[in-house]
XYZ file of C-alpha atoms in Angstrom:
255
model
C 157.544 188.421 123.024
C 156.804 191.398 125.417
C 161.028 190.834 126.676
C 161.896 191.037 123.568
C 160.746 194.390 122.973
C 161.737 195.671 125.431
C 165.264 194.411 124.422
C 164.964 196.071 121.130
C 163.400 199.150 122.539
C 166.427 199.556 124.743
C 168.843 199.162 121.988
C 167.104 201.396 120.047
C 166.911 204.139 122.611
C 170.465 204.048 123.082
C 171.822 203.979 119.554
C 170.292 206.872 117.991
C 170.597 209.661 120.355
C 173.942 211.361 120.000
C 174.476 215.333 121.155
C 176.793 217.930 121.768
C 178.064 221.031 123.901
C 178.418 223.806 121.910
C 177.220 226.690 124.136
C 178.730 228.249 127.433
C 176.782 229.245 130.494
C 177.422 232.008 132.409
C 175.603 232.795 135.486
C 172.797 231.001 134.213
C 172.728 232.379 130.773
C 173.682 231.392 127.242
C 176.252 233.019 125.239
C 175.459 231.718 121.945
C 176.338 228.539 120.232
C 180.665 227.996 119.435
C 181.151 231.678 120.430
C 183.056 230.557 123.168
C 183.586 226.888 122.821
C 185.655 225.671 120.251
C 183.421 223.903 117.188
C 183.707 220.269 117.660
C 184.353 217.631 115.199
C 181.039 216.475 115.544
C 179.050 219.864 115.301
C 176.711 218.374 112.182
C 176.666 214.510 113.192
C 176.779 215.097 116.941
C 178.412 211.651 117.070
C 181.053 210.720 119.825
C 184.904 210.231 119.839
C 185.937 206.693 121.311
C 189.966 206.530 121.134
C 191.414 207.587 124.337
C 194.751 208.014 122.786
C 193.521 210.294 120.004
C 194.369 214.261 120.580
C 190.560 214.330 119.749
C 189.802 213.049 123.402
C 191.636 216.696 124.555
C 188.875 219.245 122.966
C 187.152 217.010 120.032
C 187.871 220.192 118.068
C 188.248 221.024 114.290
C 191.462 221.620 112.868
C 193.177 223.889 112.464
C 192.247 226.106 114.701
C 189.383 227.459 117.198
C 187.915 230.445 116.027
C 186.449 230.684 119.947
C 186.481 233.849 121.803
C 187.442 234.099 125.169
C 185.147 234.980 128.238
C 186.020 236.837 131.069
C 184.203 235.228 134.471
C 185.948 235.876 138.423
C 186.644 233.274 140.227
C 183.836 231.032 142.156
C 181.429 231.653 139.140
C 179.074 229.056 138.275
C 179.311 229.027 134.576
C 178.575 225.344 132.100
C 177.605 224.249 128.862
C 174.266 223.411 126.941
C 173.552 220.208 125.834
C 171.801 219.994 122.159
C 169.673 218.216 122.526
C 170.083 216.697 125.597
C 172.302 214.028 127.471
C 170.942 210.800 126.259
C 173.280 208.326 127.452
C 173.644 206.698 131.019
C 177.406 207.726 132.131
C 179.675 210.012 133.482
C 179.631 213.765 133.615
C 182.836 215.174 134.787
C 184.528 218.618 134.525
C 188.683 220.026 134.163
C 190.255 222.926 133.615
C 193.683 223.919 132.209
C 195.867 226.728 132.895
C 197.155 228.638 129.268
C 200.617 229.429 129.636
C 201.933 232.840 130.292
C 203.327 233.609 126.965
C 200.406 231.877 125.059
C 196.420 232.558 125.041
C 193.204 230.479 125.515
C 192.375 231.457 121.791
C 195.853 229.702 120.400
C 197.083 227.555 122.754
C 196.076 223.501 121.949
C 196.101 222.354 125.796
C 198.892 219.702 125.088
C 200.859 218.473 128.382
C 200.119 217.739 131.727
C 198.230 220.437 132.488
C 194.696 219.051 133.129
C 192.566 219.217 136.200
C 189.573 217.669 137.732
C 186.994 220.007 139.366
C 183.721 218.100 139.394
C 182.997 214.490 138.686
C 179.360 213.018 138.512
C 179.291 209.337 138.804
C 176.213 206.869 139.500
C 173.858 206.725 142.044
C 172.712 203.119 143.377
C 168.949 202.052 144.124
C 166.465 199.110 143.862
C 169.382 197.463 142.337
C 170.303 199.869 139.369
C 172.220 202.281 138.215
C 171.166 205.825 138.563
C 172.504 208.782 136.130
C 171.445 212.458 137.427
C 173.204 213.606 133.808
C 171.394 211.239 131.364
C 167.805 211.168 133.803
C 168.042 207.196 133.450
C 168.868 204.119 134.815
C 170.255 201.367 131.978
C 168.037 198.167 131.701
C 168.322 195.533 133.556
C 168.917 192.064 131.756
C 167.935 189.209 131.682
C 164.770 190.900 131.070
C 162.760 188.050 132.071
C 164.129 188.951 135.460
C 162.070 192.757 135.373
C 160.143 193.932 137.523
C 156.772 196.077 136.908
C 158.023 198.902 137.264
C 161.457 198.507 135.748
C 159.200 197.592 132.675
C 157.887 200.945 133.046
C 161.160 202.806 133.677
C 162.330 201.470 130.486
C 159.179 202.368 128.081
C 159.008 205.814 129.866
C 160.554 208.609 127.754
C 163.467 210.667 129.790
C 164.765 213.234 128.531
C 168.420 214.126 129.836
C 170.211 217.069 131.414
C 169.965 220.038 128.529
C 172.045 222.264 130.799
C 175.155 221.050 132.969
C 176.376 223.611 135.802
C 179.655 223.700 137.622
C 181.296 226.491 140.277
C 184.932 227.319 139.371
C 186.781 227.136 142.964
C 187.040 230.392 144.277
C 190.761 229.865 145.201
C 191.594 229.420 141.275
C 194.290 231.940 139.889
C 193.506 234.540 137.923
C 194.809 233.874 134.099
C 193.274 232.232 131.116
C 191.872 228.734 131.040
C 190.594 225.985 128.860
C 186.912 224.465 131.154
C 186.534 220.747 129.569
C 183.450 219.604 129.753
C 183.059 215.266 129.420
C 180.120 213.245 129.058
C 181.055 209.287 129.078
C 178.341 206.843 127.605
C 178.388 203.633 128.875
C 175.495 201.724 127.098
C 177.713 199.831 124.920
C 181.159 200.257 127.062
C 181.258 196.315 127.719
C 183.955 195.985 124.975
C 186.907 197.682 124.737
C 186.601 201.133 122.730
C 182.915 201.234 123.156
C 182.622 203.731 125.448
C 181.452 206.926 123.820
C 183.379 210.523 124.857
C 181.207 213.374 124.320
C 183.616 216.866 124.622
C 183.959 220.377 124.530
C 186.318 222.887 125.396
C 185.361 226.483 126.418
C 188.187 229.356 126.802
C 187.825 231.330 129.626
C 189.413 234.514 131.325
C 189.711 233.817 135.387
C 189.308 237.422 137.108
C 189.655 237.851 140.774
C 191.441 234.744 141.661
C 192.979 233.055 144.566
C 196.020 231.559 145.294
C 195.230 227.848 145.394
C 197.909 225.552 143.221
C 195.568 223.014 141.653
C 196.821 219.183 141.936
C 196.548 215.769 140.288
C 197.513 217.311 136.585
C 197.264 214.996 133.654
C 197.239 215.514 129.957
C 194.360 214.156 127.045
C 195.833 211.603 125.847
C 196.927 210.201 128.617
C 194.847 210.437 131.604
C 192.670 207.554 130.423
C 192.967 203.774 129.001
C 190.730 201.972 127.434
C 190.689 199.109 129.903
C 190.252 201.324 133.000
C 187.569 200.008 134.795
C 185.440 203.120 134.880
C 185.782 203.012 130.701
C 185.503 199.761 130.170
C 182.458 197.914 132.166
C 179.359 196.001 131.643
C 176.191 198.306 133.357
C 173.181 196.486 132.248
C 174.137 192.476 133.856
C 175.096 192.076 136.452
C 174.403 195.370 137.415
C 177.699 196.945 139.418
C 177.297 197.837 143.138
C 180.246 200.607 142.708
C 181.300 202.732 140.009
C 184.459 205.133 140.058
C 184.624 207.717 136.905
C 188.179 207.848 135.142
C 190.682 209.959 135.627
C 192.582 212.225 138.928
C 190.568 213.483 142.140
C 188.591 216.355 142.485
C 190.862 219.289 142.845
C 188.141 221.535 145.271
C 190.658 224.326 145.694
């Protein structure tokens, strides 16, 4: 009965806890919720997009338009997004940018092409035979539960609460100009089928001061830079737990 429970409990834990970005960080301070991130589809149910060839994995934003203002940050800034409430889901946390074209502006322009980098990517962690998350603060159960440990037993009752805050430095060799900064949370506890992977987005429109003359590589455009089937979408973290995990998408462009 007691593996049972804890079956459920995990379940449970993992089904109701949905959450956003809807706040930029700048130098360690907030700017004030969709002032400078677009408003998100989900902004009331703070439930995730799962298509990977949906425009809604670019930005996850309303239609028609933004509404965002743009902010003006140099170039090797550390600058991120809240989390409301918090990360709650083991998976992924990765970051891109995208360059706005001359004649258009981070306010107008819908990011479509392939124009999308990489500059940080957060995968898993791997001890005492799990799965580690440093974005969600939790490791997945393992099952068969009648194979757990004490004190994986008391991993899984323990309440952890997730990253409410998610930093990143913008490479100092980044041209000046304006930018789109994509931020991408990937929950895995139910990516064992295909299309159950859950994409939590936002997009935040910056101005890049002070820049350098670096010429960012591996572009790719949302859709398009993921399938469903790609093996760091689609997998099975709970049994048998993996030894390796790659997240989707390009390399790390450092700059």
């Amino acid at each position: 009965m007691k593996y049972i429970f804890l079956s459920l409990l995990a379940v449970a834990s993992t089904a109701s806890a949905h959450y956003t970005f809807p706040e930029l960080i700048v130098g360690g301070k907030t700017t004030g919720q969709w002032t400078y991130v677009r408003k998100t589809a989900n902004y009331q149910s703070n439930g995730p997009t799962t298509d990977v060839t949906a425009n809604a994995i670019r930005c996850y934003e309303l239609a028609p338009g933004t509404g965002a203002e743009t902010y003006t940050v140099n170039a090797g800034d550390t600058v991120g997004f809240t989390a409301v409430s918090s990360i709650s889901h083991p998976g992924p946390l990765q970051f891109y940018l995208a360059k706005v074209p001359e004649d258009k502006t981070a306010a107008t322009w819908d990011g479509s092409g392939n124009v999308w980098f990489k500059i940080y990517s957060q995968g898993a962690t791997f001890s005492d035979g799990q799965m580690n998350w440093a974005s969600s603060g939790r490791s997945p159960p393992t099952f068969p539960y009648i194979h757990l440990r004490k004190s994986q037993e008391q991993r899984l009752t323990s309440t952890r609460i997730g990253k409410q805050q998610v930093p990143v430095t913008l490479p100092k060799s980044l041209p000046s100009g304006e930018y789109l900064l994509r931020v991408e949370h990937i929950a895995l506890h139910s990516a064992s089928a295909v299309g159950g992977a859950q994409f939590y987005i936002s997009c935040a429109q910056l101005k890049v001061a002070n820049g350098g003359t670096g010429s960012p590589t591996g572009l790719v455009a949302f859709p398009g830079a993921y399938k469903a089937t790609d093996p760091g979408i689609q997998i099975n973290i709970y049994y048998p737990v993996p030894t390796s995990y790659t997240p989707p998408g390009p390399a790390v462009w450092t700059g």
